[in-house]
Coordinates of C-alpha atoms in Angstrom, one line a residue:
M1 CA -7.4 29.2 -16.2
N2 CA -4.2 28.4 -14.4
V3 CA -4.2 25.2 -12.3
V4 CA -1.3 24.3 -10.1
V5 CA -1.0 20.7 -8.8
I6 CA 1.3 20.1 -5.8
G7 CA 2.8 16.6 -5.7
S8 CA 3.7 14.1 -8.4
G9 CA 2.5 10.9 -6.9
P10 CA -0.3 8.9 -8.6
A11 CA -3.0 11.5 -7.5
G12 CA -0.9 14.5 -8.6
V13 CA 0.0 13.0 -11.9
M14 CA -3.6 12.1 -12.7
A15 CA -4.8 15.5 -11.6
A16 CA -2.3 17.2 -13.9
I17 CA -3.2 15.1 -16.8
R18 CA -6.9 15.6 -16.3
S19 CA -6.5 19.4 -15.9
A20 CA -4.5 19.7 -19.1
E21 CA -7.0 17.5 -21.0
L22 CA -9.7 19.9 -20.0
G23 CA -7.7 22.8 -21.4
A24 CA -6.3 24.5 -18.3
Q25 CA -2.8 25.8 -18.2
T26 CA -1.3 23.3 -15.8
A27 CA 1.8 23.3 -13.7
L28 CA 3.0 20.4 -11.6
V29 CA 5.3 21.2 -8.6
T30 CA 7.1 18.4 -6.8
R31 CA 9.6 18.7 -4.0
G32 CA 11.7 15.8 -5.2
A33 CA 11.9 13.6 -8.3
F34 CA 8.9 13.1 -10.5
G35 CA 6.7 10.2 -9.4
G36 CA 6.4 10.9 -5.7
M37 CA 6.7 8.3 -3.0
A38 CA 5.0 5.6 -5.1
A39 CA 7.8 5.6 -7.7
N40 CA 10.8 6.6 -5.6
D41 CA 10.4 5.0 -2.2
G42 CA 7.1 3.2 -2.3
P43 CA 5.5 0.4 -4.4
V44 CA 8.1 0.5 -7.2
P45 CA 11.3 0.0 -5.2
V46 CA 9.5 -2.1 -2.6
R47 CA 8.1 -4.5 -5.2
T48 CA 11.6 -4.7 -6.8
L49 CA 13.2 -5.6 -3.5
A50 CA 10.3 -8.0 -2.7
Y51 CA 10.9 -9.7 -6.1
A52 CA 14.5 -10.2 -5.2
A53 CA 13.5 -11.6 -1.8
R54 CA 11.1 -14.1 -3.6
L55 CA 14.0 -15.2 -5.9
M56 CA 16.2 -15.8 -2.8
R57 CA 13.5 -18.0 -1.2
D58 CA 12.7 -19.8 -4.5
A59 CA 16.5 -20.5 -5.0
R60 CA 16.6 -22.2 -1.7
Q61 CA 13.9 -24.6 -2.9
L62 CA 15.6 -25.7 -6.1
E63 CA 16.9 -29.0 -4.7
R64 CA 13.4 -30.1 -4.1
Y65 CA 12.9 -30.1 -7.8
G66 CA 16.2 -31.8 -8.7
V67 CA 18.1 -28.6 -9.5
T68 CA 21.5 -28.5 -7.8
V69 CA 23.2 -25.2 -7.4
S70 CA 25.4 -23.5 -4.8
S71 CA 23.6 -21.6 -2.0
P72 CA 22.3 -18.2 -3.2
R73 CA 24.3 -15.2 -2.0
L74 CA 23.1 -11.7 -2.1
D75 CA 25.1 -8.9 -3.6
Y76 CA 23.2 -6.1 -2.0
E77 CA 25.0 -3.3 -3.8
R78 CA 24.1 -4.8 -7.1
L79 CA 20.5 -5.2 -6.0
L80 CA 20.3 -1.5 -5.0
E81 CA 21.7 -0.6 -8.4
R82 CA 18.9 -2.7 -10.0
V83 CA 16.3 -0.9 -7.8
R84 CA 17.7 2.5 -9.0
Q85 CA 17.4 1.4 -12.6
V86 CA 13.8 0.2 -12.2
V87 CA 12.9 3.5 -10.4
A88 CA 14.5 5.6 -13.1
E89 CA 12.8 3.5 -15.9
V90 CA 9.4 3.9 -14.3
R91 CA 9.8 7.6 -13.6
D92 CA 11.1 8.5 -17.0
H93 CA 9.4 6.1 -19.3
S94 CA 5.9 5.4 -17.8
S95 CA 2.8 6.0 -19.9
L96 CA 1.7 8.7 -17.4
R97 CA 5.0 10.6 -17.9
H98 CA 4.6 10.5 -21.6
E99 CA 1.0 11.8 -21.2
I100 CA 2.2 14.6 -19.0
D101 CA 4.8 15.7 -21.6
R102 CA 2.3 15.3 -24.5
L103 CA -0.2 17.5 -22.9
G104 CA 2.3 20.3 -22.2
V105 CA 2.1 20.2 -18.4
R106 CA 4.9 22.3 -17.0
V107 CA 6.8 20.1 -14.5
H108 CA 8.9 21.7 -11.8
E109 CA 11.0 18.9 -10.3
H110 CA 13.2 19.2 -7.2
A111 CA 11.4 22.5 -6.5
G112 CA 11.6 22.2 -2.7
T113 CA 8.6 22.5 -0.4
A114 CA 5.7 24.3 -2.1
R115 CA 3.6 26.7 -0.1
F116 CA 0.8 29.2 -0.5
G117 CA 2.4 32.7 -0.8
D118 CA -1.2 33.9 -0.7
A119 CA -4.5 32.3 -1.6
H120 CA -3.8 32.3 -5.3
T121 CA 0.0 32.1 -5.5
I122 CA 2.2 29.0 -5.1
E123 CA 5.8 29.5 -4.1
A124 CA 8.6 27.0 -3.7
G125 CA 12.1 27.1 -2.2
S126 CA 13.8 27.4 -5.5
G127 CA 12.3 30.9 -6.0
L128 CA 9.4 29.6 -8.1
R129 CA 6.3 31.7 -8.1
L130 CA 3.1 30.5 -9.9
P131 CA -0.3 32.2 -10.2
A132 CA -3.1 29.8 -9.4
D133 CA -6.8 30.2 -10.2
R134 CA -7.2 26.6 -8.9
V135 CA -4.9 24.4 -6.8
V136 CA -5.0 20.6 -6.4
L137 CA -3.2 19.5 -3.3
C138 CA -1.6 16.0 -3.7
P139 CA 1.5 16.3 -1.4
G140 CA 1.1 12.7 -0.1
G141 CA 2.0 11.4 3.3
A142 CA 5.0 10.6 5.4
S143 CA 5.8 7.9 8.0
R144 CA 4.7 8.8 11.5
R145 CA 7.4 8.7 14.1
L146 CA 7.3 7.5 17.7
G147 CA 6.7 10.3 20.1
V148 CA 8.9 8.9 22.9
P149 CA 12.5 9.7 24.1
G150 CA 15.1 8.3 21.7
S151 CA 12.7 8.1 18.8
E152 CA 15.4 9.6 16.5
L153 CA 17.3 6.4 16.9
A154 CA 14.7 4.5 14.8
A155 CA 14.5 4.4 11.0
T156 CA 11.4 4.7 9.0
H157 CA 10.3 2.4 6.1
S158 CA 11.8 5.0 3.7
D159 CA 15.2 4.7 5.5
A160 CA 15.0 0.9 5.3
W161 CA 14.7 0.9 1.5
S162 CA 17.8 3.0 1.2
L163 CA 20.1 1.1 3.5
R164 CA 23.6 0.5 2.1
E165 CA 23.9 -3.0 3.7
V166 CA 21.6 -5.6 5.3
P167 CA 21.6 -5.3 9.1
R168 CA 22.6 -8.3 11.2
S169 CA 19.4 -8.0 13.1
L170 CA 16.2 -5.9 12.6
L171 CA 13.4 -5.0 15.0
V172 CA 10.3 -3.8 13.1
V173 CA 7.8 -1.9 15.3
G174 CA 4.4 -2.0 13.8
A175 CA 3.0 -5.0 12.0
G176 CA 0.7 -3.6 9.4
M177 CA 1.2 -3.8 5.7
T178 CA 4.4 -1.8 5.6
G179 CA 5.9 -3.5 8.6
L180 CA 5.4 -6.9 7.1
Q181 CA 7.0 -5.8 3.8
V182 CA 10.1 -4.6 5.7
A183 CA 10.2 -7.8 7.8
T184 CA 9.8 -10.3 5.1
V185 CA 12.2 -8.6 2.6
F186 CA 15.1 -8.3 5.0
H187 CA 14.5 -11.8 6.5
A188 CA 14.9 -13.2 3.0
F189 CA 18.2 -11.2 2.7
G190 CA 19.6 -12.9 5.8
A191 CA 18.7 -10.5 8.7
R192 CA 17.5 -11.9 12.0
V193 CA 14.0 -10.2 12.3
Q194 CA 11.7 -9.4 15.1
L195 CA 8.3 -8.1 14.2
V196 CA 6.3 -6.6 17.1
Q197 CA 2.9 -5.2 17.5
S198 CA 1.4 -3.3 20.5
G199 CA -2.1 -4.5 19.7
P200 CA -3.4 -8.1 20.0
R201 CA -2.6 -9.2 16.4
I202 CA -0.6 -8.3 13.4
L203 CA -2.5 -6.9 10.3
A204 CA -5.1 -5.4 12.5
A205 CA -7.0 -4.0 9.5
E206 CA -7.3 -7.4 7.9
D207 CA -9.6 -10.4 8.5
P208 CA -8.6 -12.1 11.8
E209 CA -8.2 -15.4 9.9
V210 CA -5.7 -13.7 7.5
S211 CA -3.8 -12.2 10.5
A212 CA -3.5 -15.6 12.1
A213 CA -2.5 -17.4 9.0
V214 CA 0.2 -14.9 8.1
A215 CA 1.5 -14.8 11.6
E216 CA 1.8 -18.6 11.7
T217 CA 3.6 -18.6 8.3
L218 CA 6.1 -15.9 9.4
R219 CA 6.9 -17.8 12.6
A220 CA 7.5 -21.0 10.5
M221 CA 9.9 -19.0 8.3
G222 CA 11.9 -17.9 11.3
I223 CA 10.7 -14.4 11.9
E224 CA 10.0 -13.7 15.6
V225 CA 6.5 -12.4 15.8
R226 CA 5.4 -10.8 19.1
E227 CA 1.9 -9.5 19.4
G228 CA 0.4 -7.5 22.3
I229 CA 3.8 -6.1 23.6
G230 CA 2.1 -3.1 25.2
T231 CA 3.4 0.5 25.2
I232 CA 6.8 1.6 24.0
G233 CA 8.4 3.9 26.6
S234 CA 11.8 4.9 25.1
L235 CA 14.7 3.9 22.9
E236 CA 18.3 4.0 23.8
K237 CA 21.6 3.5 21.9
T238 CA 23.6 0.4 22.7
A239 CA 27.0 -0.8 21.7
G240 CA 25.4 -3.1 19.2
G241 CA 22.5 -1.0 18.0
V242 CA 19.3 0.1 19.7
R243 CA 17.3 -1.0 22.7
V244 CA 13.5 -0.5 22.9
H245 CA 11.9 -0.4 26.3
V246 CA 8.3 -1.6 26.5
S247 CA 5.8 -2.2 29.3
K248 CA 2.5 -4.0 29.6
D249 CA 0.3 -4.2 32.7
G250 CA 3.2 -2.9 34.8
V251 CA 5.7 -5.4 33.5
R252 CA 8.7 -4.0 31.7
D253 CA 10.7 -5.6 29.0
A254 CA 13.4 -4.6 26.5
L255 CA 14.0 -5.5 22.9
E256 CA 17.3 -5.1 21.0
A257 CA 18.5 -5.1 17.4
A258 CA 21.2 -3.6 15.3
L259 CA 18.5 -1.5 13.6
V260 CA 15.0 -0.5 14.6
V261 CA 12.4 0.4 11.9
T262 CA 9.1 2.0 12.9
T263 CA 6.1 1.4 10.6
I264 CA 3.3 2.8 12.8
G265 CA 1.2 4.8 10.3
W266 CA 1.1 7.9 8.2
V267 CA 0.7 11.6 8.6
A268 CA -0.2 14.1 5.9
E269 CA 2.8 15.7 4.2
T270 CA 1.6 19.3 4.7
T271 CA 4.4 20.8 6.8
G272 CA 5.5 24.1 5.3
L273 CA 2.5 24.4 2.9
D274 CA 0.9 27.2 4.9
L275 CA -2.6 26.0 4.3
A276 CA -4.0 28.7 6.5
A277 CA -2.9 31.3 3.9
A278 CA -5.5 29.8 1.5
G279 CA -8.1 29.0 4.1
V280 CA -7.7 25.2 3.8
E281 CA -8.8 23.3 7.0
T282 CA -7.4 20.0 8.3
D283 CA -8.8 17.5 10.8
A284 CA -7.3 16.8 14.2
R285 CA -4.8 14.4 12.7
G286 CA -3.6 17.0 10.1
F287 CA -5.3 15.4 7.0
V288 CA -7.0 17.9 4.6
Q289 CA -10.8 17.9 4.9
V290 CA -12.8 17.7 1.7
D291 CA -16.4 17.1 0.6
D292 CA -17.8 14.6 -1.9
Y293 CA -16.4 16.6 -4.7
L294 CA -12.9 16.7 -3.1
Q295 CA -13.3 20.5 -2.6
T296 CA -11.6 21.9 0.5
S297 CA -12.9 24.7 2.8
A298 CA -11.3 27.0 0.3
P299 CA -13.5 27.0 -2.8
H300 CA -10.6 27.2 -5.3
V301 CA -8.6 24.4 -3.6
F302 CA -9.1 20.7 -4.1
A303 CA -7.2 17.8 -2.7
A304 CA -6.6 14.1 -3.5
G305 CA -4.5 11.1 -2.5
D306 CA -2.8 10.3 0.8
V307 CA -3.2 13.9 2.2
L308 CA -6.8 13.0 2.8
G309 CA -6.0 10.1 5.1
R310 CA -8.3 7.6 3.4
A311 CA -7.2 4.4 1.7
L312 CA -3.5 5.0 1.2
I313 CA -3.1 3.0 -2.0
V314 CA -2.7 3.8 -5.6
P315 CA -6.1 3.0 -7.2
P316 CA -8.2 5.4 -5.1
A317 CA -5.4 8.0 -5.4
L318 CA -5.7 7.9 -9.2
H319 CA -9.4 8.1 -9.0
D320 CA -9.4 11.0 -6.6
G321 CA -6.8 12.9 -8.7
Y322 CA -9.1 12.6 -11.7
V323 CA -12.2 13.8 -9.7
A324 CA -10.4 16.7 -8.0
A325 CA -9.0 18.0 -11.3
T326 CA -12.3 17.7 -13.1
N327 CA -14.1 19.7 -10.4
A328 CA -11.3 22.2 -10.2
V329 CA -11.7 23.0 -13.9
Q330 CA -15.3 22.4 -14.6
G331 CA -16.9 23.2 -11.2
R332 CA -18.7 20.7 -9.0
A333 CA -19.3 18.3 -11.9
L334 CA -18.2 14.9 -10.6
R335 CA -18.8 13.3 -7.2
R336 CA -16.3 10.9 -5.7
E337 CA -17.5 7.4 -6.0
S338 CA -17.0 4.8 -3.3
S339 CA -15.5 1.7 -4.9
P340 CA -14.3 -1.7 -3.6
D341 CA -10.6 -1.0 -3.7
P342 CA -8.4 -4.1 -3.6
I343 CA -5.9 -4.0 -0.7
G344 CA -2.8 -6.2 -0.4
S345 CA 0.9 -6.4 0.2
F346 CA 4.1 -7.3 -1.4
T347 CA 5.0 -9.7 1.4
D348 CA 5.8 -13.4 1.3
P349 CA 3.3 -14.8 1.9
E350 CA 1.2 -12.3 0.0
Y351 CA -2.3 -11.4 1.1
A352 CA -5.1 -9.3 -0.3
H353 CA -8.8 -8.5 0.2
V354 CA -11.5 -6.5 -1.5
G355 CA -14.8 -5.5 0.1
I356 CA -16.2 -6.3 3.5
R357 CA -14.5 -8.6 5.9
E358 CA -16.3 -11.6 7.4
D359 CA -16.0 -10.2 11.0
Q360 CA -17.6 -6.9 9.8
A361 CA -20.6 -8.5 8.1
P362 CA -24.0 -8.5 9.7
A363 CA -24.7 -11.9 11.2
G364 CA -26.5 -14.2 8.8
A365 CA -26.4 -11.8 5.9
F366 CA -23.6 -13.4 4.0
V367 CA -22.5 -16.9 3.1
V368 CA -18.8 -17.9 2.9
G369 CA -17.0 -20.0 0.4
R370 CA -13.5 -21.1 1.6
V371 CA -10.8 -23.1 -0.2
H372 CA -7.4 -23.8 1.2
F373 CA -4.5 -23.5 -1.3
G374 CA -3.4 -27.0 -0.5
E375 CA -6.6 -28.2 -2.4
T376 CA -5.5 -26.7 -5.7
T377 CA -3.2 -28.1 -8.3
R378 CA -1.0 -25.1 -9.0
T379 CA 0.0 -24.6 -5.4
L380 CA 0.9 -28.2 -5.1
I381 CA 3.1 -27.9 -8.2
D382 CA 4.8 -24.8 -6.8
G383 CA 5.1 -26.1 -3.2
R384 CA 3.2 -23.0 -1.9
T385 CA 0.3 -24.6 -0.2
T386 CA 0.0 -22.3 2.8
G387 CA -3.1 -20.0 2.9
F388 CA -6.6 -19.9 1.6
C389 CA -9.1 -18.0 -0.5
K390 CA -12.4 -16.8 1.0
I391 CA -15.4 -15.4 -0.9
M392 CA -18.4 -13.8 0.8
A393 CA -21.7 -13.5 -1.0
E394 CA -24.9 -11.8 0.0
R395 CA -27.3 -14.6 1.0
G396 CA -30.2 -13.0 -1.0
S397 CA -28.5 -11.7 -4.1
G398 CA -25.4 -13.9 -4.6
V399 CA -23.3 -10.8 -5.3
Q400 CA -19.7 -11.5 -4.2
V401 CA -16.6 -9.4 -3.5
A402 CA -13.8 -10.1 -6.0
A403 CA -13.0 -6.7 -7.4
V404 CA -13.8 -7.3 -11.1
A405 CA -16.9 -9.3 -10.3
M406 CA -18.0 -6.6 -7.9
A407 CA -17.5 -3.8 -10.5
G408 CA -19.5 -5.8 -13.1
G409 CA -22.3 -6.8 -10.7
L410 CA -21.5 -10.5 -11.2
R411 CA -23.3 -13.0 -9.1
V412 CA -21.3 -15.6 -7.2
D413 CA -22.7 -18.5 -9.3
Q414 CA -21.7 -16.6 -12.5
L415 CA -18.1 -16.3 -11.1
A416 CA -18.1 -20.0 -10.4
R417 CA -18.8 -20.7 -14.1
V418 CA -16.1 -18.5 -15.5
P419 CA -13.6 -20.7 -17.4
L420 CA -10.1 -20.1 -16.1
S421 CA -6.7 -21.4 -17.3
Y422 CA -5.5 -24.6 -15.6
P423 CA -3.4 -24.8 -13.5
T424 CA -3.4 -21.3 -12.1
Y425 CA -3.6 -19.5 -8.8
A426 CA -6.7 -17.6 -10.0
G427 CA -8.6 -20.8 -10.2
I428 CA -9.1 -20.9 -6.5
L429 CA -11.5 -17.9 -6.9
A430 CA -13.9 -20.1 -9.0
R431 CA -13.7 -22.9 -6.4
A432 CA -14.5 -20.5 -3.5
A433 CA -17.3 -18.9 -5.5
Y434 CA -18.8 -22.3 -6.2
R435 CA -18.8 -23.2 -2.5
A436 CA -20.4 -19.9 -1.6
A437 CA -23.0 -20.3 -4.3
R438 CA -23.9 -23.8 -3.1
E439 CA -24.6 -22.3 0.4
I440 CA -27.2 -20.1 -1.3
D441 CA -28.5 -22.8 -3.7
P442 CA -27.6 -26.4 -3.0
T443 CA -29.0 -27.4 -6.4
L444 CA -26.5 -25.3 -8.3
N445 CA -25.5 -27.2 -11.5
V446 CA -21.8 -26.4 -11.5
L447 CA -19.4 -29.4 -11.1
E448 CA -17.0 -28.9 -8.2
H449 CA -14.7 -31.5 -9.5
R450 CA -14.0 -29.3 -12.5
D451 CA -10.5 -28.3 -11.5
S452 CA -10.0 -24.6 -12.1
G453 CA -6.9 -24.4 -9.9

């Protein structure tokens, strides 16, 4: 059996590995470099830049701890060189790449845009032609652009990570996970940053308490956060950069910056694939439609990763790649499982959640344990006391929502008893679990004064 996997992000790489493990002759076709967006302009370079930003902020705090140094200065070109080194190391030396090579997967890098020549043939711009008994689509996603006049004047998040210099001022349109990453990184590098959101709050997909805490912290850092700005009407070029025209309730306003970056969501990267030639259907937004076995409307075509428009993060992409390839080779053998995927961001401050949000929970069905970071030893030592940890537990069962505990079916009182190193940030989980457990059973015999944080 010949299996062709399109895309080399986490879903595509896992699909290729699984297909080859099951004995299929497997080819992996990728438009650019191996690793896809995750390795080349996603989590890997972003996390590297975010680490540099954290170092800059920490360096400015050294005098509080009696360390006297000159003010930190950023050599942005050297930082970009470091980013390129890290990306290359991950791409060429990761365990997944070694597994791909060990299993004999034929990798076609820089092949250009892949497409269906017919239902069972994959072609690419390089003249490549591959027969395919089965196809696993993992082309990923791309930044959605504003559909207004002048939208070409705005950069996307991918453009932001490849800038040759730090802009004097930056206007980030869209305050979700990616927008906050762009805003906090370049603020640390010295740019004057405005972060704007058309809706009523930043991080609209997060717990409202998280949104409020992060917004307050960003403002205290010096980032101008504007929520509820209304509708963007157009962009125009100015002598100093770009002007963005907005309106709300009939009132017009204009925002300006040297560079505008839009982070307003994702679209499926299916342009040029000619899905119709294989009978693959998409939804109204362009995302590929699949069933619980990740099989598309074409029986021989499966799909995984961002092209599905689900949780656009690495863990479910890896899982989906495994499931899709298993079913492509073995038939409908494995159903996609719904798991509590952890979601967070490489921002400063960082935030994360797993499982249901408090505002989504049925009234009275859950108890909440909440601990502020300022109550724990490690955060006091590090001078990072902003924020909180919140754990929700089912009132009846005591099952809580930290990812590992959820996967293991751990009760909240059991999590409260887990011995953790002291002093660590993770200790706050045990404290929050204890408080939630006491809401269920006030007689719980766990000493709260045992300092796990």
